[in-house]
mmCIF file of C-alpha atoms in Angstrom:
data_model
loop_
_atom_site.group_PDB
_atom_site.id
_atom_site.type_symbol
_atom_site.label_atom_id
_atom_site.label_comp_id
_atom_site.label_asym_id
_atom_site.label_seq_id
_atom_site.Cartn_x
_atom_site.Cartn_y
_atom_site.Cartn_z
ATOM 1 C CA MET A 1 41.731 -90.194 -32.547
ATOM 2 C CA LYS A 2 44.607 -89.522 -34.732
ATOM 3 C CA ILE A 3 46.147 -92.287 -37.874
ATOM 4 C CA VAL A 4 49.762 -92.617 -37.052
ATOM 5 C CA GLY A 5 50.602 -94.482 -39.630
ATOM 6 C CA VAL A 6 48.702 -95.977 -43.042
ATOM 7 C CA VAL A 7 50.051 -99.259 -44.671
ATOM 8 C CA LEU A 8 48.211 -100.505 -48.282
ATOM 9 C CA THR A 9 48.548 -103.924 -49.306
ATOM 10 C CA PRO A 10 47.514 -105.052 -52.988
ATOM 11 C CA VAL A 11 46.399 -108.725 -52.993
ATOM 12 C CA ALA A 12 45.279 -111.076 -55.666
ATOM 13 C CA PHE A 13 42.941 -114.604 -55.245
ATOM 14 C CA SER A 14 41.699 -116.705 -58.116
ATOM 15 C CA ASP A 15 38.810 -115.886 -60.382
ATOM 16 C CA PRO A 16 37.112 -118.418 -62.579
ATOM 17 C CA PRO A 17 36.748 -117.835 -66.197
ATOM 18 C CA LEU A 18 33.202 -115.757 -65.851
ATOM 19 C CA LEU A 19 31.981 -113.975 -69.041
ATOM 20 C CA ASN A 20 30.852 -111.048 -69.468
ATOM 21 C CA ALA A 21 30.019 -108.613 -72.713
ATOM 22 C CA MET A 22 33.896 -107.074 -72.486
ATOM 23 C CA GLY A 23 35.445 -110.553 -72.979
ATOM 24 C CA VAL A 24 36.124 -113.124 -69.539
ATOM 25 C CA HIS A 25 37.977 -112.977 -66.493
ATOM 26 C CA GLU A 26 41.100 -113.204 -66.250
ATOM 27 C CA PRO A 27 42.376 -116.109 -63.606
ATOM 28 C CA PHE A 28 42.834 -113.515 -60.752
ATOM 29 C CA ALA A 29 41.183 -110.979 -59.348
ATOM 30 C CA LEU A 30 42.227 -107.945 -57.498
ATOM 31 C CA ARG A 31 41.858 -106.008 -54.436
ATOM 32 C CA SER A 32 43.429 -103.947 -52.182
ATOM 33 C CA VAL A 33 43.315 -104.210 -48.418
ATOM 34 C CA VAL A 34 44.140 -100.379 -46.539
ATOM 35 C CA GLU A 35 44.743 -100.452 -42.667
ATOM 36 C CA LEU A 36 44.694 -97.318 -40.193
ATOM 37 C CA ARG A 37 47.088 -97.764 -37.446
ATOM 38 C CA CYS A 38 45.794 -94.993 -35.039
ATOM 39 C CA GLU A 39 46.433 -94.107 -31.493
ATOM 40 C CA ASP A 40 45.730 -96.414 -28.870
ATOM 41 C CA GLY A 41 46.247 -100.168 -30.725
ATOM 42 C CA VAL A 42 42.676 -99.361 -32.562
ATOM 43 C CA VAL A 43 43.394 -100.239 -36.089
ATOM 44 C CA GLY A 44 40.471 -99.291 -39.227
ATOM 45 C CA LEU A 45 40.044 -101.841 -42.026
ATOM 46 C CA GLY A 46 39.132 -101.027 -46.005
ATOM 47 C CA GLU A 47 38.765 -102.716 -49.195
ATOM 48 C CA SER A 48 38.764 -101.599 -52.507
ATOM 49 C CA TYR A 49 40.016 -101.735 -56.047
ATOM 50 C CA GLY A 50 43.375 -103.468 -56.731
ATOM 51 C CA ASP A 51 44.238 -102.008 -60.560
ATOM 52 C CA LEU A 52 47.530 -100.343 -60.524
ATOM 53 C CA ALA A 53 45.801 -96.962 -61.841
ATOM 54 C CA PHE A 54 43.589 -97.114 -58.775
ATOM 55 C CA LEU A 55 46.724 -98.329 -56.394
ATOM 56 C CA ASP A 56 48.903 -94.706 -57.753
ATOM 57 C CA GLN A 57 46.011 -92.135 -56.870
ATOM 58 C CA VAL A 58 45.451 -93.898 -53.622
ATOM 59 C CA ARG A 59 49.407 -93.630 -53.039
ATOM 60 C CA LYS A 60 49.485 -90.441 -53.203
ATOM 61 C CA VAL A 61 47.328 -89.634 -50.717
ATOM 62 C CA LEU A 62 48.749 -92.260 -47.813
ATOM 63 C CA PRO A 63 51.892 -89.590 -46.898
ATOM 64 C CA GLU A 64 49.026 -86.478 -45.789
ATOM 65 C CA LEU A 65 46.763 -89.285 -43.866
ATOM 66 C CA ALA A 66 49.217 -89.191 -40.708
ATOM 67 C CA GLY A 67 47.623 -86.870 -37.674
ATOM 68 C CA HIS A 68 44.235 -86.825 -39.404
ATOM 69 C CA ASP A 69 41.201 -87.403 -37.263
ATOM 70 C CA VAL A 70 39.673 -91.079 -38.008
ATOM 71 C CA PHE A 71 36.377 -88.962 -36.982
ATOM 72 C CA ASP A 72 36.580 -86.294 -38.915
ATOM 73 C CA LEU A 73 35.503 -87.453 -42.266
ATOM 74 C CA PRO A 74 34.973 -83.991 -44.480
ATOM 75 C CA GLY A 75 37.907 -82.903 -43.680
ATOM 76 C CA LEU A 76 39.262 -86.868 -45.166
ATOM 77 C CA ARG A 77 37.432 -85.543 -48.496
ATOM 78 C CA ARG A 78 38.563 -82.398 -49.019
ATOM 79 C CA ILE A 79 42.510 -83.960 -48.562
ATOM 80 C CA VAL A 80 41.603 -86.508 -51.099
ATOM 81 C CA THR A 81 40.367 -83.988 -52.825
ATOM 82 C CA ARG A 82 43.080 -81.350 -52.935
ATOM 83 C CA VAL A 83 45.650 -84.114 -53.521
ATOM 84 C CA LEU A 84 44.331 -85.699 -56.615
ATOM 85 C CA GLY A 85 42.486 -82.545 -58.180
ATOM 86 C CA GLY A 86 42.519 -83.362 -61.800
ATOM 87 C CA ALA A 87 43.383 -87.104 -61.360
ATOM 88 C CA VAL A 88 40.820 -89.871 -63.413
ATOM 89 C CA PHE A 89 40.886 -93.381 -62.350
ATOM 90 C CA ALA A 90 40.049 -94.987 -65.892
ATOM 91 C CA ASP A 91 37.035 -98.096 -66.234
ATOM 92 C CA GLU A 92 38.916 -99.647 -68.322
ATOM 93 C CA HIS A 93 36.849 -102.795 -68.369
ATOM 94 C CA GLY A 94 33.917 -101.406 -69.249
ATOM 95 C CA LEU A 95 31.056 -102.455 -66.689
ATOM 96 C CA THR A 96 30.753 -99.422 -64.462
ATOM 97 C CA GLY A 97 30.338 -96.519 -65.798
ATOM 98 C CA GLY A 98 33.357 -93.938 -67.114
ATOM 99 C CA PHE A 99 35.133 -92.649 -64.384
ATOM 100 C CA SER A 100 35.481 -89.057 -64.049
ATOM 101 C CA VAL A 101 37.474 -86.281 -61.720
ATOM 102 C CA SER A 102 34.492 -86.991 -58.808
ATOM 103 C CA LYS A 103 33.938 -90.435 -59.319
ATOM 104 C CA THR A 104 37.945 -90.625 -58.786
ATOM 105 C CA ILE A 105 37.842 -88.748 -55.194
ATOM 106 C CA ALA A 106 34.839 -90.610 -54.479
ATOM 107 C CA SER A 107 36.461 -93.786 -55.318
ATOM 108 C CA VAL A 108 39.591 -93.254 -53.080
ATOM 109 C CA TYR A 109 38.032 -91.499 -50.323
ATOM 110 C CA SER A 110 35.310 -94.531 -49.768
ATOM 111 C CA LEU A 111 38.729 -96.568 -49.174
ATOM 112 C CA PHE A 112 39.475 -94.159 -46.622
ATOM 113 C CA GLU A 113 35.942 -93.665 -44.935
ATOM 114 C CA VAL A 114 34.754 -97.406 -44.693
ATOM 115 C CA ALA A 115 38.987 -97.389 -42.969
ATOM 116 C CA SER A 116 37.798 -94.989 -40.681
ATOM 117 C CA MET A 117 33.696 -95.439 -39.385
ATOM 118 C CA ASP A 118 35.881 -99.205 -38.747
ATOM 119 C CA ALA A 119 37.918 -97.505 -36.620
ATOM 120 C CA GLN A 120 35.542 -95.272 -34.361
ATOM 121 C CA GLY A 121 33.402 -98.115 -33.973
ATOM 122 C CA HIS A 122 36.620 -100.121 -32.757
ATOM 123 C CA TYR A 123 37.373 -97.035 -30.530
ATOM 124 C CA LEU A 124 33.414 -96.088 -29.487
ATOM 125 C CA GLY A 125 32.868 -100.093 -28.663
ATOM 126 C CA ARG A 126 29.873 -99.750 -31.463
ATOM 127 C CA PRO A 127 29.339 -101.375 -34.778
ATOM 128 C CA VAL A 128 29.643 -99.391 -38.022
ATOM 129 C CA VAL A 129 25.279 -99.535 -38.715
ATOM 130 C CA ASP A 130 25.041 -97.374 -34.818
ATOM 131 C CA LEU A 131 26.976 -94.894 -35.789
ATOM 132 C CA LEU A 132 25.056 -95.188 -39.847
ATOM 133 C CA GLY A 133 22.109 -94.727 -38.090
ATOM 134 C CA GLY A 134 21.137 -98.154 -36.401
ATOM 135 C CA ARG A 135 19.593 -101.007 -37.768
ATOM 136 C CA ALA A 136 16.127 -100.701 -40.321
ATOM 137 C CA ARG A 137 17.105 -104.981 -40.488
ATOM 138 C CA ASP A 138 18.841 -107.837 -38.650
ATOM 139 C CA GLU A 139 20.198 -108.936 -41.931
ATOM 140 C CA VAL A 140 20.937 -108.367 -45.717
ATOM 141 C CA ASP A 141 19.631 -110.515 -48.335
ATOM 142 C CA PHE A 142 21.503 -111.102 -51.382
ATOM 143 C CA SER A 143 21.181 -112.806 -54.713
ATOM 144 C CA ALA A 144 22.257 -115.291 -56.632
ATOM 145 C CA TYR A 145 25.056 -113.921 -58.565
ATOM 146 C CA LEU A 146 25.633 -116.266 -62.005
ATOM 147 C CA PHE A 147 27.743 -116.547 -64.830
ATOM 148 C CA TYR A 148 27.885 -118.234 -68.245
ATOM 149 C CA LYS A 149 32.150 -119.775 -67.884
ATOM 150 C CA TYR A 150 33.718 -121.322 -69.779
ATOM 151 C CA GLY A 151 35.433 -124.866 -68.095
ATOM 152 C CA SER A 152 38.806 -123.716 -67.434
ATOM 153 C CA HIS A 153 41.190 -121.423 -67.881
ATOM 154 C CA LEU A 154 43.895 -121.379 -70.734
ATOM 155 C CA ASN A 155 46.276 -124.228 -70.018
ATOM 156 C CA ALA A 156 44.395 -124.981 -66.446
ATOM 157 C CA GLU A 157 42.278 -128.198 -65.594
ATOM 158 C CA GLN A 158 38.632 -127.628 -65.336
ATOM 159 C CA ASP A 159 37.562 -125.535 -61.863
ATOM 160 C CA VAL A 160 35.170 -127.158 -59.408
ATOM 161 C CA TRP A 161 31.972 -125.185 -61.235
ATOM 162 C CA GLY A 162 32.545 -126.586 -64.578
ATOM 163 C CA GLU A 163 31.629 -125.048 -68.100
ATOM 164 C CA VAL A 164 28.110 -123.660 -67.985
ATOM 165 C CA LEU A 165 26.710 -122.755 -71.354
ATOM 166 C CA THR A 166 23.362 -124.187 -71.590
ATOM 167 C CA PRO A 167 20.423 -123.633 -70.100
ATOM 168 C CA GLU A 168 20.929 -126.612 -68.481
ATOM 169 C CA ALA A 169 24.248 -126.241 -66.884
ATOM 170 C CA LEU A 170 23.071 -122.935 -65.691
ATOM 171 C CA VAL A 171 20.733 -124.580 -63.560
ATOM 172 C CA GLY A 172 22.780 -126.811 -62.477
ATOM 173 C CA GLU A 173 25.123 -124.014 -61.479
ATOM 174 C CA ALA A 174 22.053 -121.759 -59.620
ATOM 175 C CA LYS A 175 20.736 -124.741 -57.421
ATOM 176 C CA ARG A 176 24.831 -125.742 -55.846
ATOM 177 C CA MET A 177 24.782 -122.528 -54.996
ATOM 178 C CA ILE A 178 21.353 -121.906 -53.908
ATOM 179 C CA ASP A 179 21.817 -125.349 -51.700
ATOM 180 C CA ARG A 180 24.981 -123.801 -50.567
ATOM 181 C CA TYR A 181 23.508 -120.372 -49.748
ATOM 182 C CA GLY A 182 20.521 -119.759 -49.321
ATOM 183 C CA PHE A 183 19.578 -117.402 -51.975
ATOM 184 C CA LYS A 184 15.955 -116.494 -52.531
ATOM 185 C CA SER A 185 16.611 -114.347 -55.760
ATOM 186 C CA ILE A 186 18.523 -114.324 -58.795
ATOM 187 C CA LYS A 187 21.153 -112.857 -60.766
ATOM 188 C CA LEU A 188 21.826 -113.571 -64.071
ATOM 189 C CA LYS A 189 25.049 -111.649 -66.187
ATOM 190 C CA GLY A 190 23.969 -111.480 -70.068
ATOM 191 C CA GLY A 191 25.738 -110.064 -72.448
ATOM 192 C CA ALA A 192 27.521 -112.780 -72.737
ATOM 193 C CA LEU A 193 25.741 -115.390 -75.393
ATOM 194 C CA GLU A 194 23.378 -114.046 -77.676
ATOM 195 C CA PRO A 195 19.794 -112.975 -76.060
ATOM 196 C CA ASP A 196 17.560 -115.594 -77.272
ATOM 197 C CA HIS A 197 19.771 -118.222 -75.642
ATOM 198 C CA GLU A 198 20.131 -115.732 -72.729
ATOM 199 C CA MET A 199 16.241 -115.699 -72.568
ATOM 200 C CA ASP A 200 15.827 -119.744 -72.344
ATOM 201 C CA GLY A 201 18.515 -119.866 -69.463
ATOM 202 C CA ILE A 202 16.559 -117.267 -67.780
ATOM 203 C CA ARG A 203 13.003 -119.584 -68.401
ATOM 204 C CA ALA A 204 14.621 -122.382 -67.211
ATOM 205 C CA LEU A 205 15.806 -120.909 -64.584
ATOM 206 C CA ALA A 206 11.759 -119.825 -63.910
ATOM 207 C CA GLU A 207 10.982 -123.393 -64.156
ATOM 208 C CA ALA A 208 13.383 -124.758 -61.562
ATOM 209 C CA PHE A 209 12.873 -121.873 -59.242
ATOM 210 C CA PRO A 210 9.517 -120.489 -58.590
ATOM 211 C CA GLY A 211 9.261 -117.671 -56.274
ATOM 212 C CA HIS A 212 12.527 -116.836 -56.764
ATOM 213 C CA PRO A 213 12.796 -113.137 -58.349
ATOM 214 C CA LEU A 214 15.131 -113.289 -61.566
ATOM 215 C CA ARG A 215 17.135 -110.351 -63.652
ATOM 216 C CA ILE A 216 19.654 -109.931 -66.419
ATOM 217 C CA ASP A 217 22.233 -108.031 -66.198
ATOM 218 C CA PRO A 218 23.636 -107.103 -69.884
ATOM 219 C CA ASN A 219 25.939 -104.788 -69.225
ATOM 220 C CA ALA A 220 24.681 -102.449 -72.184
ATOM 221 C CA ALA A 221 25.533 -105.495 -74.700
ATOM 222 C CA TRP A 222 22.148 -104.935 -76.622
ATOM 223 C CA THR A 223 20.258 -102.254 -79.129
ATOM 224 C CA VAL A 224 17.105 -100.718 -77.921
ATOM 225 C CA GLU A 225 14.855 -102.846 -80.101
ATOM 226 C CA THR A 226 16.515 -105.960 -78.954
ATOM 227 C CA SER A 227 16.651 -104.574 -75.514
ATOM 228 C CA LEU A 228 12.710 -103.760 -76.134
ATOM 229 C CA ARG A 229 12.073 -107.238 -77.201
ATOM 230 C CA VAL A 230 13.245 -109.128 -74.687
ATOM 231 C CA ALA A 231 11.415 -107.244 -71.997
ATOM 232 C CA LYS A 232 8.213 -107.457 -73.926
ATOM 233 C CA GLU A 233 9.180 -111.713 -74.124
ATOM 234 C CA LEU A 234 9.843 -112.020 -70.238
ATOM 235 C CA GLU A 235 7.806 -110.057 -69.172
ATOM 236 C CA GLY A 236 6.136 -111.440 -65.814
ATOM 237 C CA VAL A 237 9.242 -113.222 -66.008
ATOM 238 C CA LEU A 238 11.679 -110.457 -64.547
ATOM 239 C CA GLU A 239 11.306 -108.365 -61.300
ATOM 240 C CA TYR A 240 13.557 -105.784 -63.023
ATOM 241 C CA LEU A 241 16.497 -105.911 -66.311
ATOM 242 C CA GLU A 242 19.579 -103.960 -65.633
ATOM 243 C CA ASP A 243 21.446 -101.651 -67.867
ATOM 244 C CA PRO A 244 20.255 -103.489 -71.585
ATOM 245 C CA THR A 245 21.364 -101.041 -74.057
ATOM 246 C CA PRO A 246 24.169 -98.217 -73.345
ATOM 247 C CA GLY A 247 23.120 -94.642 -71.833
ATOM 248 C CA ILE A 248 20.813 -92.823 -70.118
ATOM 249 C CA ASP A 249 18.929 -91.861 -73.633
ATOM 250 C CA GLY A 250 18.845 -95.465 -74.464
ATOM 251 C CA MET A 251 17.546 -96.813 -71.609
ATOM 252 C CA ALA A 252 14.619 -93.598 -71.460
ATOM 253 C CA LYS A 253 13.303 -95.309 -74.833
ATOM 254 C CA VAL A 254 12.933 -98.849 -72.938
ATOM 255 C CA ALA A 255 11.387 -97.944 -69.896
ATOM 256 C CA GLU A 256 9.068 -96.060 -72.172
ATOM 257 C CA GLN A 257 7.356 -99.283 -72.994
ATOM 258 C CA ALA A 258 9.221 -102.042 -70.891
ATOM 259 C CA SER A 259 6.540 -103.181 -68.246
ATOM 260 C CA MET A 260 9.449 -104.486 -65.671
ATOM 261 C CA PRO A 261 12.148 -101.699 -63.736
ATOM 262 C CA LEU A 262 15.523 -100.708 -65.626
ATOM 263 C CA ALA A 263 18.320 -100.830 -63.230
ATOM 264 C CA THR A 264 21.813 -99.741 -63.892
ATOM 265 C CA ASN A 265 25.137 -99.573 -62.587
ATOM 266 C CA MET A 266 26.591 -97.974 -65.666
ATOM 267 C CA CYS A 267 24.402 -94.758 -66.904
ATOM 268 C CA VAL A 268 23.676 -93.710 -63.295
ATOM 269 C CA VAL A 269 27.356 -93.937 -61.430
ATOM 270 C CA ARG A 270 27.812 -90.355 -59.573
ATOM 271 C CA PHE A 271 25.436 -87.531 -57.884
ATOM 272 C CA GLU A 272 25.548 -85.590 -61.738
ATOM 273 C CA ASP A 273 23.670 -88.313 -63.585
ATOM 274 C CA ILE A 274 20.844 -88.538 -61.150
ATOM 275 C CA GLU A 275 19.207 -85.062 -62.582
ATOM 276 C CA PRO A 276 19.177 -86.337 -66.491
ATOM 277 C CA ALA A 277 18.431 -90.200 -65.837
ATOM 278 C CA PHE A 278 15.656 -89.348 -63.278
ATOM 279 C CA ARG A 279 13.853 -86.316 -65.330
ATOM 280 C CA ALA A 280 13.952 -88.662 -68.603
ATOM 281 C CA ARG A 281 12.578 -91.639 -66.546
ATOM 282 C CA ALA A 282 15.284 -93.764 -67.604
ATOM 283 C CA VAL A 283 15.873 -96.128 -64.832
ATOM 284 C CA GLY A 284 13.503 -97.571 -61.775
ATOM 285 C CA VAL A 285 16.755 -98.794 -59.774
ATOM 286 C CA VAL A 286 19.628 -97.811 -59.309
ATOM 287 C CA LEU A 287 23.019 -100.156 -58.052
ATOM 288 C CA SER A 288 24.433 -98.976 -55.359
ATOM 289 C CA ASP A 289 27.954 -99.357 -54.573
ATOM 290 C CA HIS A 290 30.053 -97.316 -51.602
ATOM 291 C CA HIS A 291 33.619 -97.962 -53.836
ATOM 292 C CA PHE A 292 32.285 -95.595 -55.966
ATOM 293 C CA TRP A 293 29.845 -93.368 -54.519
ATOM 294 C CA GLY A 294 31.918 -92.353 -52.587
ATOM 295 C CA GLY A 295 31.188 -95.098 -49.426
ATOM 296 C CA LEU A 296 29.011 -95.597 -46.269
ATOM 297 C CA ARG A 297 27.333 -91.924 -45.650
ATOM 298 C CA ASP A 298 27.159 -90.755 -49.408
ATOM 299 C CA THR A 299 24.984 -94.497 -50.312
ATOM 300 C CA GLN A 300 22.343 -93.362 -47.442
ATOM 301 C CA ALA A 301 22.484 -90.003 -49.640
ATOM 302 C CA LEU A 302 21.835 -91.818 -52.620
ATOM 303 C CA SER A 303 19.642 -93.836 -50.849
ATOM 304 C CA LYS A 304 17.485 -90.485 -49.700
ATOM 305 C CA THR A 305 17.806 -89.239 -53.422
ATOM 306 C CA CYS A 306 15.731 -92.198 -55.041
ATOM 307 C CA GLU A 307 13.940 -92.809 -52.348
ATOM 308 C CA ALA A 308 12.210 -88.942 -52.820
ATOM 309 C CA PHE A 309 12.253 -89.595 -56.518
ATOM 310 C CA ASP A 310 10.030 -92.987 -55.911
ATOM 311 C CA VAL A 311 13.431 -95.031 -57.612
ATOM 312 C CA GLY A 312 14.619 -98.302 -56.236
ATOM 313 C CA LEU A 313 17.918 -99.179 -54.703
ATOM 314 C CA SER A 314 19.929 -102.163 -54.835
ATOM 315 C CA MET A 315 23.541 -102.619 -54.571
ATOM 316 C CA HIS A 316 26.146 -103.764 -57.442
ATOM 317 C CA SER A 317 28.825 -106.183 -56.595
ATOM 318 C CA ASN A 318 32.505 -106.729 -58.147
ATOM 319 C CA SER A 319 35.003 -109.108 -57.038
ATOM 320 C CA HIS A 320 35.756 -108.873 -53.816
ATOM 321 C CA LEU A 321 36.533 -110.031 -50.659
ATOM 322 C CA GLY A 322 35.391 -110.406 -47.014
ATOM 323 C CA ILE A 323 36.432 -106.421 -45.860
ATOM 324 C CA SER A 324 34.224 -105.078 -48.769
ATOM 325 C CA LEU A 325 31.231 -108.095 -47.790
ATOM 326 C CA ALA A 326 30.993 -106.633 -44.191
ATOM 327 C CA ALA A 327 31.341 -102.919 -45.500
ATOM 328 C CA MET A 328 28.193 -104.066 -47.575
ATOM 329 C CA VAL A 329 26.058 -105.349 -44.772
ATOM 330 C CA HIS A 330 26.628 -102.396 -42.406
ATOM 331 C CA VAL A 331 25.341 -100.032 -44.897
ATOM 332 C CA ALA A 332 22.545 -102.146 -46.525
ATOM 333 C CA ALA A 333 21.484 -102.905 -42.410
ATOM 334 C CA ALA A 334 21.297 -99.144 -42.390
ATOM 335 C CA THR A 335 19.183 -98.047 -44.945
ATOM 336 C CA PRO A 336 15.935 -98.171 -44.807
ATOM 337 C CA HIS A 337 15.305 -97.725 -48.929
ATOM 338 C CA LEU A 338 17.725 -100.787 -50.085
ATOM 339 C CA THR A 339 14.776 -103.601 -50.373
ATOM 340 C CA TYR A 340 16.278 -105.051 -53.262
ATOM 341 C CA ALA A 341 18.448 -107.775 -52.395
ATOM 342 C CA CYS A 342 21.983 -107.011 -53.117
ATOM 343 C CA ASP A 343 24.395 -108.753 -55.784
ATOM 344 C CA THR A 344 27.493 -110.585 -54.495
ATOM 345 C CA HIS A 345 30.006 -112.400 -55.769
ATOM 346 C CA TRP A 346 31.208 -114.527 -52.561
ATOM 347 C CA PRO A 347 30.519 -117.690 -53.561
ATOM 348 C CA TRP A 348 32.872 -117.607 -56.223
ATOM 349 C CA ARG A 349 36.532 -116.495 -54.174
ATOM 350 C CA SER A 350 37.573 -119.489 -52.252
ATOM 351 C CA VAL A 351 39.716 -117.443 -49.492
ATOM 352 C CA ASP A 352 39.915 -114.138 -48.126
ATOM 353 C CA VAL A 353 41.879 -111.931 -45.667
ATOM 354 C CA ILE A 354 40.137 -111.950 -42.179
ATOM 355 C CA ALA A 355 39.595 -114.338 -40.235
ATOM 356 C CA PRO A 356 36.654 -116.885 -40.701
ATOM 357 C CA GLY A 357 33.296 -117.016 -38.826
ATOM 358 C CA ALA A 358 32.300 -113.908 -38.402
ATOM 359 C CA LEU A 359 30.385 -113.271 -42.049
ATOM 360 C CA GLU A 360 28.175 -116.269 -42.691
ATOM 361 C CA PHE A 361 25.276 -116.391 -45.329
ATOM 362 C CA ARG A 362 21.621 -118.513 -44.074
ATOM 363 C CA GLY A 363 19.124 -118.223 -46.656
ATOM 364 C CA GLY A 364 20.770 -116.132 -48.301
ATOM 365 C CA ALA A 365 21.206 -113.798 -46.335
ATOM 366 C CA VAL A 366 24.073 -111.933 -43.477
ATOM 367 C CA ALA A 367 23.123 -110.992 -40.005
ATOM 368 C CA VAL A 368 24.663 -107.429 -38.923
ATOM 369 C CA PRO A 369 27.897 -108.004 -37.116
ATOM 370 C CA ASP A 370 27.549 -106.759 -33.226
ATOM 371 C CA LYS A 371 31.443 -106.719 -32.403
ATOM 372 C CA PRO A 372 33.002 -103.101 -32.575
ATOM 373 C CA GLY A 373 33.675 -101.336 -36.194
ATOM 374 C CA LEU A 374 32.645 -103.556 -39.209
ATOM 375 C CA GLY A 375 32.973 -106.345 -36.681
ATOM 376 C CA ILE A 376 35.926 -108.903 -38.688
ATOM 377 C CA GLU A 377 39.353 -108.926 -37.793
ATOM 378 C CA LEU A 378 41.912 -109.478 -40.585
ATOM 379 C CA ASP A 379 44.077 -112.126 -40.876
ATOM 380 C CA PRO A 380 47.841 -111.236 -41.401
ATOM 381 C CA ASP A 381 48.844 -114.723 -43.070
ATOM 382 C CA ALA A 382 46.143 -114.278 -44.710
ATOM 383 C CA LEU A 383 46.524 -110.839 -46.151
ATOM 384 C CA ALA A 384 50.627 -111.725 -47.027
ATOM 385 C CA ARG A 385 49.432 -114.867 -48.872
ATOM 386 C CA ALA A 386 47.323 -112.889 -51.127
ATOM 387 C CA HIS A 387 49.891 -110.013 -51.311
ATOM 388 C CA GLU A 388 52.002 -113.272 -52.954
ATOM 389 C CA ASP A 389 49.794 -113.771 -55.143
ATOM 390 C CA TYR A 390 49.905 -109.740 -56.572
ATOM 391 C CA VAL A 391 53.314 -110.408 -57.106
ATOM 392 C CA ARG A 392 53.023 -113.751 -58.460
ATOM 393 C CA CYS A 393 50.597 -113.477 -61.281
ATOM 394 C CA GLY A 394 51.796 -110.428 -62.126
ATOM 395 C CA GLN A 395 48.712 -108.873 -63.459
ATOM 396 C CA THR A 396 48.055 -105.106 -62.987
ATOM 397 C CA LYS A 397 44.779 -104.305 -64.202
ATOM 398 C CA ARG A 398 41.668 -106.058 -65.115
ATOM 399 C CA ASP A 399 41.439 -106.368 -68.875
ATOM 400 C CA ASP A 400 38.835 -108.815 -69.740
ATOM 401 C CA VAL A 401 38.805 -107.710 -73.566
ATOM 402 C CA THR A 402 42.674 -109.021 -73.538
ATOM 403 C CA TYR A 403 41.796 -112.566 -71.936
ATOM 404 C CA MET A 404 39.448 -113.171 -73.880
ATOM 405 C CA ARG A 405 40.979 -112.606 -77.660
ATOM 406 C CA LYS A 406 43.185 -115.803 -76.283
ATOM 407 C CA PHE A 407 40.361 -117.447 -75.685
ATOM 408 C CA VAL A 408 38.624 -115.592 -79.029
ATOM 409 C CA PRO A 409 41.070 -113.803 -81.472
ATOM 410 C CA SER A 410 38.698 -112.201 -83.485
ATOM 411 C CA PHE A 411 36.762 -110.890 -80.552
ATOM 412 C CA GLU A 412 35.303 -107.367 -80.137
ATOM 413 C CA PRO A 413 33.536 -106.291 -76.841
ATOM 414 C CA ASN A 414 29.549 -106.740 -76.699
ATOM 415 C CA THR A 415 27.730 -103.216 -76.341
ATOM 416 C CA ALA A 416 25.225 -102.575 -77.880
ATOM 417 C CA ARG A 417 26.208 -105.784 -80.213
ATOM 418 C CA TRP A 418 22.737 -107.731 -80.522
#
């Protein structure tokens, strides 16, 4: 089944002022939506980053796709590799590890691989999970993803979540999220406030939600010494400690003494990183992400590698819409070793580009869609509105640092600050 046309649509949607080690989220999150239009009226959907640097790389590939068979995924990878060559899409916000040629190719390929598999599923009348080998589970668990945050963007009214800078406000944020979505585990984005303050937040969550596995991710904002102190003080409280300090060497030093596993989506972000990280025993859990690991099948390859070395697997999230959520659900459902609840930014978005009803959180989990492909439908009107927001907002990249300096002029990124 050949591709007869491709439509790439950059979109934007409102994002609250969420704090992290690199600063604060801007008023809009950027994404891209691709439609692979194939023979027989079949359309395959994909979603990925919306930064201009990424879009520029994707646009180089678009003219090469006409006439390509969506079942020929190795050929698709060859096209992307040939076209991009030495191109590098820079990780400007600094939260998912450095970019490289291999990671750029994997990211661009992933966008088209998901859309191709969606098209395959529609053509065959089978859900993507079946194309990935079948269901290891009927639903996929997700965690409540908490953030410290300002009450509003600059020159705007307070948003519906309000300011969250204290342990009490953090518990309130968690309660609201859990009441609505039923999450049974909790992740806190750290690295924004003093480590002791963030530990107080974790302790407050542990008291308010006994039995909920807890995680904290400071995005490498702490030194090795601080990371060891946090690991010791939160022993028996954390399910895992995510990226407390920069680099494989630093993570290995912490992992050697920490009682809980260390997780990462910063120092192991491509297959080349696996050998040095696993040899150093730097990580106990890898956070996969099909957007930059090379798609759904490469996520499964990563899973088998982790399983062979007795390393756990979870799933990282960035601000996303329903196409990405659907892809996450299908690959997680088809991957037996992915046993930790996945991350998701889903509660933080208020709009989507897909028709409602296909993806619902019940008890903190999303049931695997039974319909063909990803099991979702594009909402053309919603897509048009999201594209209008992209044009209107004027953002072309994610820049947490510069936006944070509008709140705190002297701000510097918090990497290994504490």
